[in-house]
XYZ file of N, CA, C and O in Angstrom:
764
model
N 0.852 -1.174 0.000
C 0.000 0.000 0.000
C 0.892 1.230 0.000
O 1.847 1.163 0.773
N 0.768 2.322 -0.705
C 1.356 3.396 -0.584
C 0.886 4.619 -0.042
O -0.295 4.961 0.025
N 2.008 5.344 0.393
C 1.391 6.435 1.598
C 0.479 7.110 1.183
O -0.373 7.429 2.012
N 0.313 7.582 -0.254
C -1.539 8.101 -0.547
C -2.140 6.978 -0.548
O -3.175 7.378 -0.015
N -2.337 5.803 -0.733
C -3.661 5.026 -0.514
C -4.143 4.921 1.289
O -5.237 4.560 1.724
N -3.233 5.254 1.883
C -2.890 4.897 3.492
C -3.700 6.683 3.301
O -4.879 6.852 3.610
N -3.153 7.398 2.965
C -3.958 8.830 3.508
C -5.456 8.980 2.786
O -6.363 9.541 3.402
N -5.622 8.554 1.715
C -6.870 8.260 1.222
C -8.000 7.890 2.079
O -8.993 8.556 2.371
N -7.673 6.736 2.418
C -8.567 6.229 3.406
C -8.508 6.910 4.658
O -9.520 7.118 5.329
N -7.291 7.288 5.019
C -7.796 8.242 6.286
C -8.558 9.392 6.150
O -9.212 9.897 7.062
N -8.476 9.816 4.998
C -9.270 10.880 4.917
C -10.674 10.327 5.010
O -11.005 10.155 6.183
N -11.291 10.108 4.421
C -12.201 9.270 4.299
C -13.202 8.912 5.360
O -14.432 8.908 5.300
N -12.123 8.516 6.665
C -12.336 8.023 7.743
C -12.423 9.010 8.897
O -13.032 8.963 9.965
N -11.528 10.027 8.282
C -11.945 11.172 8.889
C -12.908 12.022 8.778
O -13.130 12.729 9.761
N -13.812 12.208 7.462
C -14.970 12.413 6.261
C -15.920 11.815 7.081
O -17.054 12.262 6.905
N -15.768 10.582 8.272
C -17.515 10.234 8.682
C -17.200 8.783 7.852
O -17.864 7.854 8.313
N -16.430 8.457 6.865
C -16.518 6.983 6.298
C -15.796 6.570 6.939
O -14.585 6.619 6.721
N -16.686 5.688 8.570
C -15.881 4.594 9.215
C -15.218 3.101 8.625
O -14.237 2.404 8.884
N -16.568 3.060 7.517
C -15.724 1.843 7.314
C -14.421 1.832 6.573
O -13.883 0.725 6.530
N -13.823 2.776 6.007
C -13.071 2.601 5.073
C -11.569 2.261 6.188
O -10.409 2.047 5.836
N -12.049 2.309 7.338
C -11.126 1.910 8.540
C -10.784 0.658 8.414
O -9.625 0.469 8.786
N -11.398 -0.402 7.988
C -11.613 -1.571 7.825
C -10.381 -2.114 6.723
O -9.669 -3.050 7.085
N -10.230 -1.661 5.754
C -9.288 -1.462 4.572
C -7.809 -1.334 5.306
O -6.905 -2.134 5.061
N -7.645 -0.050 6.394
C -6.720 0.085 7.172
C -5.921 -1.021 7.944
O -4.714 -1.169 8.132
N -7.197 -1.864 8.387
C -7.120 -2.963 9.248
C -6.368 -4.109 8.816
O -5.320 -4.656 9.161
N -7.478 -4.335 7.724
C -7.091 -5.638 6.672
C -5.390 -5.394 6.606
O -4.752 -6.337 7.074
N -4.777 -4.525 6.210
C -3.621 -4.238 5.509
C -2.632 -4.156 6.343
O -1.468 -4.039 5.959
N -2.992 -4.211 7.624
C -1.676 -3.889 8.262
C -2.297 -4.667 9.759
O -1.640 -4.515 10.788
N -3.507 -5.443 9.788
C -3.347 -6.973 10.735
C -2.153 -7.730 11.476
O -1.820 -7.904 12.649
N -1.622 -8.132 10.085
C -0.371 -8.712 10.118
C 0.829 -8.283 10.873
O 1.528 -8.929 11.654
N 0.900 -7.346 10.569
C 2.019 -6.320 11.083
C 1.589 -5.844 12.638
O 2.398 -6.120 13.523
N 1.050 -5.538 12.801
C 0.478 -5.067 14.311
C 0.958 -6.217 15.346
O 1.691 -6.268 16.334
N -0.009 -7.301 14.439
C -0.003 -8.777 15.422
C 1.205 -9.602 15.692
O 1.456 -10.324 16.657
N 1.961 -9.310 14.529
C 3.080 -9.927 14.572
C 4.267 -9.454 15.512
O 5.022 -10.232 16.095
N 4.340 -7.817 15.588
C 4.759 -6.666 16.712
C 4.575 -7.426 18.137
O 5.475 -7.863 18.855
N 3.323 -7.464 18.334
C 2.940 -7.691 19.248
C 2.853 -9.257 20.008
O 2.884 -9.490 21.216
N 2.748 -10.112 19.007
C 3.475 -11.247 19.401
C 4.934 -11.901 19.642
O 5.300 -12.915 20.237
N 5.666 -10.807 18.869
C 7.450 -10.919 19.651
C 7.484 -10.214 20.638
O 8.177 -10.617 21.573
N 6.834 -9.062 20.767
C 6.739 -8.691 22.798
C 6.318 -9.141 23.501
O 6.700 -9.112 24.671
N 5.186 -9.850 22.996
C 4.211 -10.494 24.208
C 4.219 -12.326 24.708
O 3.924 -13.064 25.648
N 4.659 -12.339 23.621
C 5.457 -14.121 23.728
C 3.858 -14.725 23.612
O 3.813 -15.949 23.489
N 2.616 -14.056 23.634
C 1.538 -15.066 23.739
C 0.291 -14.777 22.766
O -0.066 -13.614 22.585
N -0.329 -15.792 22.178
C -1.345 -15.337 21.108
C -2.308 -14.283 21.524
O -2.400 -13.113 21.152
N -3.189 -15.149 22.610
C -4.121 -14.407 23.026
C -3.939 -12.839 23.355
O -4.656 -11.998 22.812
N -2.757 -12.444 24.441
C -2.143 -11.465 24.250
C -1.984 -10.346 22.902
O -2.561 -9.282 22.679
N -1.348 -10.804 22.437
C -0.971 -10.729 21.020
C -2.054 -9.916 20.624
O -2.143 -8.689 20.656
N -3.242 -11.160 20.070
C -4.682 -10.570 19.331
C -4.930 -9.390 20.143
O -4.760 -8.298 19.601
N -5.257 -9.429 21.202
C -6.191 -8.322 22.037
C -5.756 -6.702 21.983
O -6.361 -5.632 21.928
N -3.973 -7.262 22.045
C -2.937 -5.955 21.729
C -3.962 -5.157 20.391
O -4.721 -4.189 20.338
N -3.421 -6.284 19.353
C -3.517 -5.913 18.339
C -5.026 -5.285 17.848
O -5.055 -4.506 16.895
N -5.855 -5.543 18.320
C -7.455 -4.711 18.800
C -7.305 -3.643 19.704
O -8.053 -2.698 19.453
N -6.541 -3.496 20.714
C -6.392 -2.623 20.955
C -5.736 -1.061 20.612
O -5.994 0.126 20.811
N -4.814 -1.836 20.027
C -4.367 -0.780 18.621
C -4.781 -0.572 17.816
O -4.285 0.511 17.506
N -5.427 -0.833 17.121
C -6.392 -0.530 16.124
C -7.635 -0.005 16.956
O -8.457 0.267 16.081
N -8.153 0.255 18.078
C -9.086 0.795 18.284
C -8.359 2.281 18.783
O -8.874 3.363 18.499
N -7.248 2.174 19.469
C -6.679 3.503 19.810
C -6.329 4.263 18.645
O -6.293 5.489 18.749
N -6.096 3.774 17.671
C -5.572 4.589 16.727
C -6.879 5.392 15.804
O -6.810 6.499 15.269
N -7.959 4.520 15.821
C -8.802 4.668 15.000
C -9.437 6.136 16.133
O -9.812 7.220 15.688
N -9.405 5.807 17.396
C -9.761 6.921 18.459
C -8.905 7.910 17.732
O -9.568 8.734 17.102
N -7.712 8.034 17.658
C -6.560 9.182 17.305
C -6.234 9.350 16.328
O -5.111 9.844 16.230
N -7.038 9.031 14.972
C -6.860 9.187 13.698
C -6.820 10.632 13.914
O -5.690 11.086 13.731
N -7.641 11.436 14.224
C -7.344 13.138 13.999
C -5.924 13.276 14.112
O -5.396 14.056 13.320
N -5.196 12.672 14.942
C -3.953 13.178 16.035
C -2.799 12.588 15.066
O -1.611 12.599 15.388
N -3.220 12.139 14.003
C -1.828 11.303 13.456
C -1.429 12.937 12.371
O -2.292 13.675 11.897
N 0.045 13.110 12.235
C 0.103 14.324 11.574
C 1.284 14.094 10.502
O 2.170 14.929 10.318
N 1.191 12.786 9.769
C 1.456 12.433 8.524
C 2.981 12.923 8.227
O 3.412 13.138 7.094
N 3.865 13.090 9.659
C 5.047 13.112 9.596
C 5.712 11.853 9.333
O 6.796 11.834 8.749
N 5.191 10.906 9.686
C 5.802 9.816 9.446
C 4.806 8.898 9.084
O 3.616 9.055 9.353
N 5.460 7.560 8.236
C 4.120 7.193 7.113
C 3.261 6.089 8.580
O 3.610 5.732 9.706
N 2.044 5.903 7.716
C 0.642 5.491 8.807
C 1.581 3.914 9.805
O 1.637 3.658 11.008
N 2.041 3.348 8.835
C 2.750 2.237 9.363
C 3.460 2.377 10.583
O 3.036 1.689 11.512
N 4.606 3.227 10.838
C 5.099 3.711 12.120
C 4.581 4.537 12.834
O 5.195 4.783 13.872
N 3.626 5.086 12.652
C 2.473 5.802 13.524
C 1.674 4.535 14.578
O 1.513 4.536 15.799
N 1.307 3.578 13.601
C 0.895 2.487 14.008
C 1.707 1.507 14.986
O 1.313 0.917 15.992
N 3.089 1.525 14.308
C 3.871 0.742 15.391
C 3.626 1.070 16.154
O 2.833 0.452 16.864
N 4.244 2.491 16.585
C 4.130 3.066 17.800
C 3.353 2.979 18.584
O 3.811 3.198 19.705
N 2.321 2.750 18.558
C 0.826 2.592 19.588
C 1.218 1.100 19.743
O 1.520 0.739 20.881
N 1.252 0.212 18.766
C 1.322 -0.619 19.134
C 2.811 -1.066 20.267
O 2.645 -1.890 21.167
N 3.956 -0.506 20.077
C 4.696 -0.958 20.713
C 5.072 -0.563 22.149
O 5.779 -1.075 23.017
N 4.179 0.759 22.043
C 3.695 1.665 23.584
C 3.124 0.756 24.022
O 3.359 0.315 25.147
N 2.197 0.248 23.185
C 0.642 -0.823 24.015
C 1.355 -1.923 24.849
O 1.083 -2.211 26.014
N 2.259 -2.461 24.114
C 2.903 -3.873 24.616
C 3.991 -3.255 25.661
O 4.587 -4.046 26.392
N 4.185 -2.253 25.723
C 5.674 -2.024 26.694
C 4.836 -1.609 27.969
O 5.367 -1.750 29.071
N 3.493 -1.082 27.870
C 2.794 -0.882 28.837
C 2.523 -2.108 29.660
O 2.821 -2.152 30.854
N 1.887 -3.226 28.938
C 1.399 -4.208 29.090
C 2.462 -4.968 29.828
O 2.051 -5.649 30.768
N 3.521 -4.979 29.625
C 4.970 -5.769 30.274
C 5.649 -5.137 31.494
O 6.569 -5.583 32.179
N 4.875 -3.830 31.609
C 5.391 -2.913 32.628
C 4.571 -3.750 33.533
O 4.827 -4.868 33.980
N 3.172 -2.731 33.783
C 2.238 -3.545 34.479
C 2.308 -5.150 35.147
O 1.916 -5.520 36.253
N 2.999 -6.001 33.974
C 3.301 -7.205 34.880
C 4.670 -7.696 35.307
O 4.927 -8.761 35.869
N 5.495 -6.742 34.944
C 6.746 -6.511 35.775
C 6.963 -7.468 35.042
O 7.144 -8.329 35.903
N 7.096 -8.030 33.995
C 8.343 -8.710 33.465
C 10.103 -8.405 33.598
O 10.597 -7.293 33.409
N 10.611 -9.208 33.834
C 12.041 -9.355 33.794
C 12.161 -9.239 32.766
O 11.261 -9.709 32.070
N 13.563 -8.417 31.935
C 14.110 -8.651 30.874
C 14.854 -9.977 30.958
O 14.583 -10.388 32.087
N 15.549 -10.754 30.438
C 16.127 -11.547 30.555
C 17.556 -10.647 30.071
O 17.584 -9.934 29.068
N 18.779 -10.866 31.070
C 20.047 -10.020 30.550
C 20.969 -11.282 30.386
O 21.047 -12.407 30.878
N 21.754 -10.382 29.267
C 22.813 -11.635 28.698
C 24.088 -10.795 28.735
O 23.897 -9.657 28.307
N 25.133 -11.006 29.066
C 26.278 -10.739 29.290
C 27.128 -10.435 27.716
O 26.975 -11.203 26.766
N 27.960 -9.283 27.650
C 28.262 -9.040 26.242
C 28.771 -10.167 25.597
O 29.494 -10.779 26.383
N 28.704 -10.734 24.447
C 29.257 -11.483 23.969
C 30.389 -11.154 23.055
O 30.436 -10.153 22.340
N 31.508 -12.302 23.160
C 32.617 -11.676 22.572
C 33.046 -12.640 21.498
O 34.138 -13.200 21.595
N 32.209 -12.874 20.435
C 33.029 -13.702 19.095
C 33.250 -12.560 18.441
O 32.609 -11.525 18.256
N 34.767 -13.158 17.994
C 35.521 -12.089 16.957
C 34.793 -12.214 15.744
O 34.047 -13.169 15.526
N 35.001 -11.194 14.872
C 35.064 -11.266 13.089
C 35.376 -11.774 12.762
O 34.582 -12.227 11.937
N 36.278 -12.273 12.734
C 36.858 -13.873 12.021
C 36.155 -14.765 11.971
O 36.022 -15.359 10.900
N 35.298 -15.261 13.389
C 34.743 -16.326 13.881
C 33.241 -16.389 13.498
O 32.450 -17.326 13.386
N 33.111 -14.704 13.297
C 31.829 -14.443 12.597
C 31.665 -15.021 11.334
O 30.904 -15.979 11.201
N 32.221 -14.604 10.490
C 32.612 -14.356 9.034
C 32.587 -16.142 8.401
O 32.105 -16.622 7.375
N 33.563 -16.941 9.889
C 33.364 -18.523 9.453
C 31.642 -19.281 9.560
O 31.007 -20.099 8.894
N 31.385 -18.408 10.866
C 30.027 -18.835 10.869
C 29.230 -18.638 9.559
O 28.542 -19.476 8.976
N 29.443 -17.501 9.258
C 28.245 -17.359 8.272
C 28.638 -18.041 7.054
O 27.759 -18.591 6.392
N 29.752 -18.072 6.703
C 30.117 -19.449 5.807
C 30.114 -21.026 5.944
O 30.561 -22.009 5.351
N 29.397 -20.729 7.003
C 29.396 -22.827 7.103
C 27.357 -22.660 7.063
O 26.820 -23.682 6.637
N 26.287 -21.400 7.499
C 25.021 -20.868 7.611
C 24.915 -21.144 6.267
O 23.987 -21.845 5.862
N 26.097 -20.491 5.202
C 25.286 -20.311 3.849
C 25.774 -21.993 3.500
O 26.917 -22.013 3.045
N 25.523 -22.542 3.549
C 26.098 -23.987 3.381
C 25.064 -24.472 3.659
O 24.734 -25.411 2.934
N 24.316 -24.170 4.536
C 22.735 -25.154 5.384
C 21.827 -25.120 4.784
O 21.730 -24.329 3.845
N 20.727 -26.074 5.162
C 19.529 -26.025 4.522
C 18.949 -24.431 5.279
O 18.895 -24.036 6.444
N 18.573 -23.814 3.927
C 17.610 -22.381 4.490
C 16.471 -22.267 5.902
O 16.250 -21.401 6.748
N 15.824 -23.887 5.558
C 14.992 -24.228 6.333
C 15.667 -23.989 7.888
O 15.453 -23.072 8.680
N 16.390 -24.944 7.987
C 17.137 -25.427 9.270
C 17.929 -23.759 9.445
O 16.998 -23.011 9.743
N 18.513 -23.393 9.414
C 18.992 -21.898 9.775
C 17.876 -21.263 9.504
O 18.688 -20.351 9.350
N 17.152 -20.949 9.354
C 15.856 -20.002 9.473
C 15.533 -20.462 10.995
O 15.721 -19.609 11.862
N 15.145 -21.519 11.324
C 14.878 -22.180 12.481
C 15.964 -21.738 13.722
O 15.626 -21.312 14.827
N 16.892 -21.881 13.403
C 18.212 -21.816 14.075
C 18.095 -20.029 14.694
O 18.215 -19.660 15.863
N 17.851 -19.248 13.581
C 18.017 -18.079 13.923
C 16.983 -17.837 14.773
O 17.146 -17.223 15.828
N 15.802 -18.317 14.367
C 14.568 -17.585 15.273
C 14.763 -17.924 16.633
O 14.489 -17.163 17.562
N 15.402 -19.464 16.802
C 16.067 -19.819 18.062
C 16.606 -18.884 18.920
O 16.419 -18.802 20.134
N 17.390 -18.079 18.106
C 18.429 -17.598 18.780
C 17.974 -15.992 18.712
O 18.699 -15.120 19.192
N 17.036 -15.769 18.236
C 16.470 -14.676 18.723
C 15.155 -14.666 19.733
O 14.743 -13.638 20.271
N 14.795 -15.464 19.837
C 14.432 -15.813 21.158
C 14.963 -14.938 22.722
O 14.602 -14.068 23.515
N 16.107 -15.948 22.425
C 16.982 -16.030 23.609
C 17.172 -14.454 23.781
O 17.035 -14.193 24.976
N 17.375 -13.574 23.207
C 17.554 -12.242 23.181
C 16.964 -11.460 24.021
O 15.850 -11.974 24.118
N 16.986 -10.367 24.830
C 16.356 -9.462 25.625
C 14.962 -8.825 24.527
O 15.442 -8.163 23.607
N 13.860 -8.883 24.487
C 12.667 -8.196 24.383
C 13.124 -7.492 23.352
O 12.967 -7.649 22.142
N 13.923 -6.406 24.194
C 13.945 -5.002 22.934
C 14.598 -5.156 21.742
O 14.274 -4.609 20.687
N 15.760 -6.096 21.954
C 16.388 -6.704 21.176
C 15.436 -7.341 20.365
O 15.045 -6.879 19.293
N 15.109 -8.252 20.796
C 13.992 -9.445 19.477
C 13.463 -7.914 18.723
O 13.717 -7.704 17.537
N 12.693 -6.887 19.590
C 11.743 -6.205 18.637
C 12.789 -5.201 17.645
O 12.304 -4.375 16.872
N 13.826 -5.343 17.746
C 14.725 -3.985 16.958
C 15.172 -4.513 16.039
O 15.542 -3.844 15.074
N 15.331 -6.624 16.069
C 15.937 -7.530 15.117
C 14.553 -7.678 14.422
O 14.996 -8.103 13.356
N 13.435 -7.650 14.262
C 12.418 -8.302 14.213
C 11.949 -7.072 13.560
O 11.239 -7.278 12.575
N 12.189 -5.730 13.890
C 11.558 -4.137 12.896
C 12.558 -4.415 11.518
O 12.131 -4.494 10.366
N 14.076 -4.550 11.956
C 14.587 -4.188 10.977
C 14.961 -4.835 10.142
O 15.391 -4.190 9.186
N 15.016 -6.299 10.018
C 15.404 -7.517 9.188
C 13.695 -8.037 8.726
O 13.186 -7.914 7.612
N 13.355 -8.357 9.394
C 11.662 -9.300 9.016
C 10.830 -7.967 8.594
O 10.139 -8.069 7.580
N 10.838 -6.760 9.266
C 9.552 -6.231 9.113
C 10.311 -4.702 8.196
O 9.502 -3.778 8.270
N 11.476 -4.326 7.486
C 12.093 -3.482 6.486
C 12.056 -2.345 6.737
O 12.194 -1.495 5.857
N 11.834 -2.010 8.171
C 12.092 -0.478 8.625
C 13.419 0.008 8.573
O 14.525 -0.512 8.727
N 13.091 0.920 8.365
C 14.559 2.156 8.501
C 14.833 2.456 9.706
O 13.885 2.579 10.481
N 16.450 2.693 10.283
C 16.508 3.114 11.566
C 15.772 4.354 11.839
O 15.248 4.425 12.950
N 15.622 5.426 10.971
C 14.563 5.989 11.706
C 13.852 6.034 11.947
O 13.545 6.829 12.836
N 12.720 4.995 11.207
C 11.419 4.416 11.482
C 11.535 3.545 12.814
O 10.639 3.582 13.658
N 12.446 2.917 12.935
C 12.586 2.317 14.406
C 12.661 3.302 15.651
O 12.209 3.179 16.789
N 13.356 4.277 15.071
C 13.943 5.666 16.315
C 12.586 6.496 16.427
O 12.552 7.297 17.362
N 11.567 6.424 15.680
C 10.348 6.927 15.620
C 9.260 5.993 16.359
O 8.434 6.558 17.076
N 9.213 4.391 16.199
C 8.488 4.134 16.968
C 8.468 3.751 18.459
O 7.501 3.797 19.219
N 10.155 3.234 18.815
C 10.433 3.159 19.956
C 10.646 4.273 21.051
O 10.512 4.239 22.275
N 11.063 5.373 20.092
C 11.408 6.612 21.082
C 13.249 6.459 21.544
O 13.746 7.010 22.527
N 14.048 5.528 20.493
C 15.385 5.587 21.071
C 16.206 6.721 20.113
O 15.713 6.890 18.998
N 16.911 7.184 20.307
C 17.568 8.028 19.279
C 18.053 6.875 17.925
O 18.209 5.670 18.124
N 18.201 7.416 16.829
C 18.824 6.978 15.697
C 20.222 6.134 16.306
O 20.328 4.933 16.056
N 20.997 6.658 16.902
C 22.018 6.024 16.613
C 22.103 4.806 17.723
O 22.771 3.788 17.540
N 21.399 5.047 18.784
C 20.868 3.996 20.154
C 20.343 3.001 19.108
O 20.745 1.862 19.345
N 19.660 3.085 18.156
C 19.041 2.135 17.469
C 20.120 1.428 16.913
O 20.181 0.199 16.896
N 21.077 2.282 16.403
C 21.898 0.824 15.410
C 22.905 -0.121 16.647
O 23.142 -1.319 16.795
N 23.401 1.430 17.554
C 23.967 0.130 18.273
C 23.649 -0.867 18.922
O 24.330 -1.860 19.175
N 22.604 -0.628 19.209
C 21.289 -1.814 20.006
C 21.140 -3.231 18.993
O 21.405 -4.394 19.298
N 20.580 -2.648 17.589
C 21.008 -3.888 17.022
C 22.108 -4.210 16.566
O 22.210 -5.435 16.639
N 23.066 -3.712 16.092
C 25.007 -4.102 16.621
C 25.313 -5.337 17.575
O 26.000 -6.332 17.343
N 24.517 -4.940 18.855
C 25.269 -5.748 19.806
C 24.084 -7.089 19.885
O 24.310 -8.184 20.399
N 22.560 -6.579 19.112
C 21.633 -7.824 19.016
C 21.901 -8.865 17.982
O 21.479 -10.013 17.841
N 23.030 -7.850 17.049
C 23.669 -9.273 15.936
C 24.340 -10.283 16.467
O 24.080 -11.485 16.421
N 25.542 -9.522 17.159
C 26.683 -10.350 18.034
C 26.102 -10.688 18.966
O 26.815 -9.809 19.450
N 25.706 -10.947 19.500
C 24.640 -12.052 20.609
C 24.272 -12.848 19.694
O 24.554 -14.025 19.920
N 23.640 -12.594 18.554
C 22.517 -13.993 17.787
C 23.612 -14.769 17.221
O 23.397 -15.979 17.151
N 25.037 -14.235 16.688
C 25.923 -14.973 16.137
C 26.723 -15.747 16.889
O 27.511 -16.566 16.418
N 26.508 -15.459 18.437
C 27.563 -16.002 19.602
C 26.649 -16.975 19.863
O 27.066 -18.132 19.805
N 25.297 -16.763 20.186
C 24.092 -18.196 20.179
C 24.257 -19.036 18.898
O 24.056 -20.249 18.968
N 24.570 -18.532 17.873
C 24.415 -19.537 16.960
C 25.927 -20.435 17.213
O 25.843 -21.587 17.640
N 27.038 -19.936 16.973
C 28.384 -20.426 17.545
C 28.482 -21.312 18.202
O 29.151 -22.337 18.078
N 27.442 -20.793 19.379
C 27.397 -21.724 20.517
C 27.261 -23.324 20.085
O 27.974 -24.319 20.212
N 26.055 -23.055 19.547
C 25.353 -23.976 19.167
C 25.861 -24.780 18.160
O 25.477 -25.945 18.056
N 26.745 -24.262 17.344
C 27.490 -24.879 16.446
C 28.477 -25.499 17.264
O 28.541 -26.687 16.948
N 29.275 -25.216 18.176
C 29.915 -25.969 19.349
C 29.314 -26.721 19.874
O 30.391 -27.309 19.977
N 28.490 -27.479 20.446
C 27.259 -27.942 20.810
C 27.176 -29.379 19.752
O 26.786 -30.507 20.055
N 27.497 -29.062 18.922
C 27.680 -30.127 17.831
C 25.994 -30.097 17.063
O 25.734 -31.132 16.449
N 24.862 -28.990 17.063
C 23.682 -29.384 17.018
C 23.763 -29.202 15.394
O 23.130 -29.962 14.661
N 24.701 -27.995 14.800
C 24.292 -27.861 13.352
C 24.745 -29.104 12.846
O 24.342 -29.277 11.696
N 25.499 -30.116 13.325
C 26.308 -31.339 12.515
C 25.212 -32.582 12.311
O 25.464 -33.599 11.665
N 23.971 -32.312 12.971
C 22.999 -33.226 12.879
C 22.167 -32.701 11.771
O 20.959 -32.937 11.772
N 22.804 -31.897 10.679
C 22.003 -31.792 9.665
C 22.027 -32.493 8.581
O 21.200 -32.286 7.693
């Protein structure tokens, strides 16, 4: 969808045509829910988020001011919604200690990765983003799976631009030191 078909319909919706909200919905479901299911670790969760964002936003359609396109307007509620939601139940981050594989060790990894079945390292990775602190999964998870720009990330989280890259910097080298691991582990040799 492109940012006039996204303002189209808001207009529209702002015009008194509620349903054309619906169009909004359809199109960016996916995306909301999916947000909201790497923060929330749980479906049910997840869905309700994701209704709930879409009802707040549809409340604050006046309030959106087309500085940034409808999509990260949208994150944003949504990723407020879920950071609220994790506050409230006092979740622990889970903390992981810096990890220290060199470049070298990197560089071999990802040459024995491109060697694997796609399947099985697709698997492998999501593994290992898992294991990751929250903010992490959601900053690996905006900018690789879901094609945001760091400033679209620095826009919906509220971190500065450059907090953003190093955040995912150090969320690479963690996923490559889990994968390592694991390649030590002897688990990729059972492929």
């Amino acid at each position: 969808m492109s940012k006039m078909d996204d303002h189209y319909y808001i207009a529209k919706v702002l015009e008194g045509d509620t349903a054309s909200f619906s169009y909004l919905v359809e199109h960016y479901q996916d995306m909301v829910y999916g947000l909201a299911l790497k923060m929330l670790r749980n479906e049910e969760d997840a869905e309700e988020m994701a209704q709930d964002s879409f009802v707040k936003a549809y409340r604050s359609l006046n309030s959106y001011k087309k500085k940034a396109k409808f999509s990260t307007w949208l994150y944003s509620i949504t990723y407020n919604g879920c950071i609220s939601l994790l506050r409230r139940r006092k979740l622990e981050v889970r903390s992981m200690d810096e990890q220290q594989l060199s470049d070298r060790d990197e560089i071999w990894l990802n040459n024995q990765l491109a060697e694997m079945d796609k399947v099985f390292v697709e698997k492998k990775l999501n593994e290992a983003i898992a294991k990751l602190p929250e903010l992490e999964q959601i900053l690996i998870t905006l900018y690789y799976y879901e094609d945001q720009k760091v400033e679209e990330i620095s826009q919906i989280t509220g971190l500065s631009e450059s907090n953003v890259k190093v955040k995912i910097h150090r969320a690479r080298k963690k996923m490559y030191e889990l994968l390592y691991q694991t390649w030590q582990e002897g688990i990729f040799s059972t492929v």
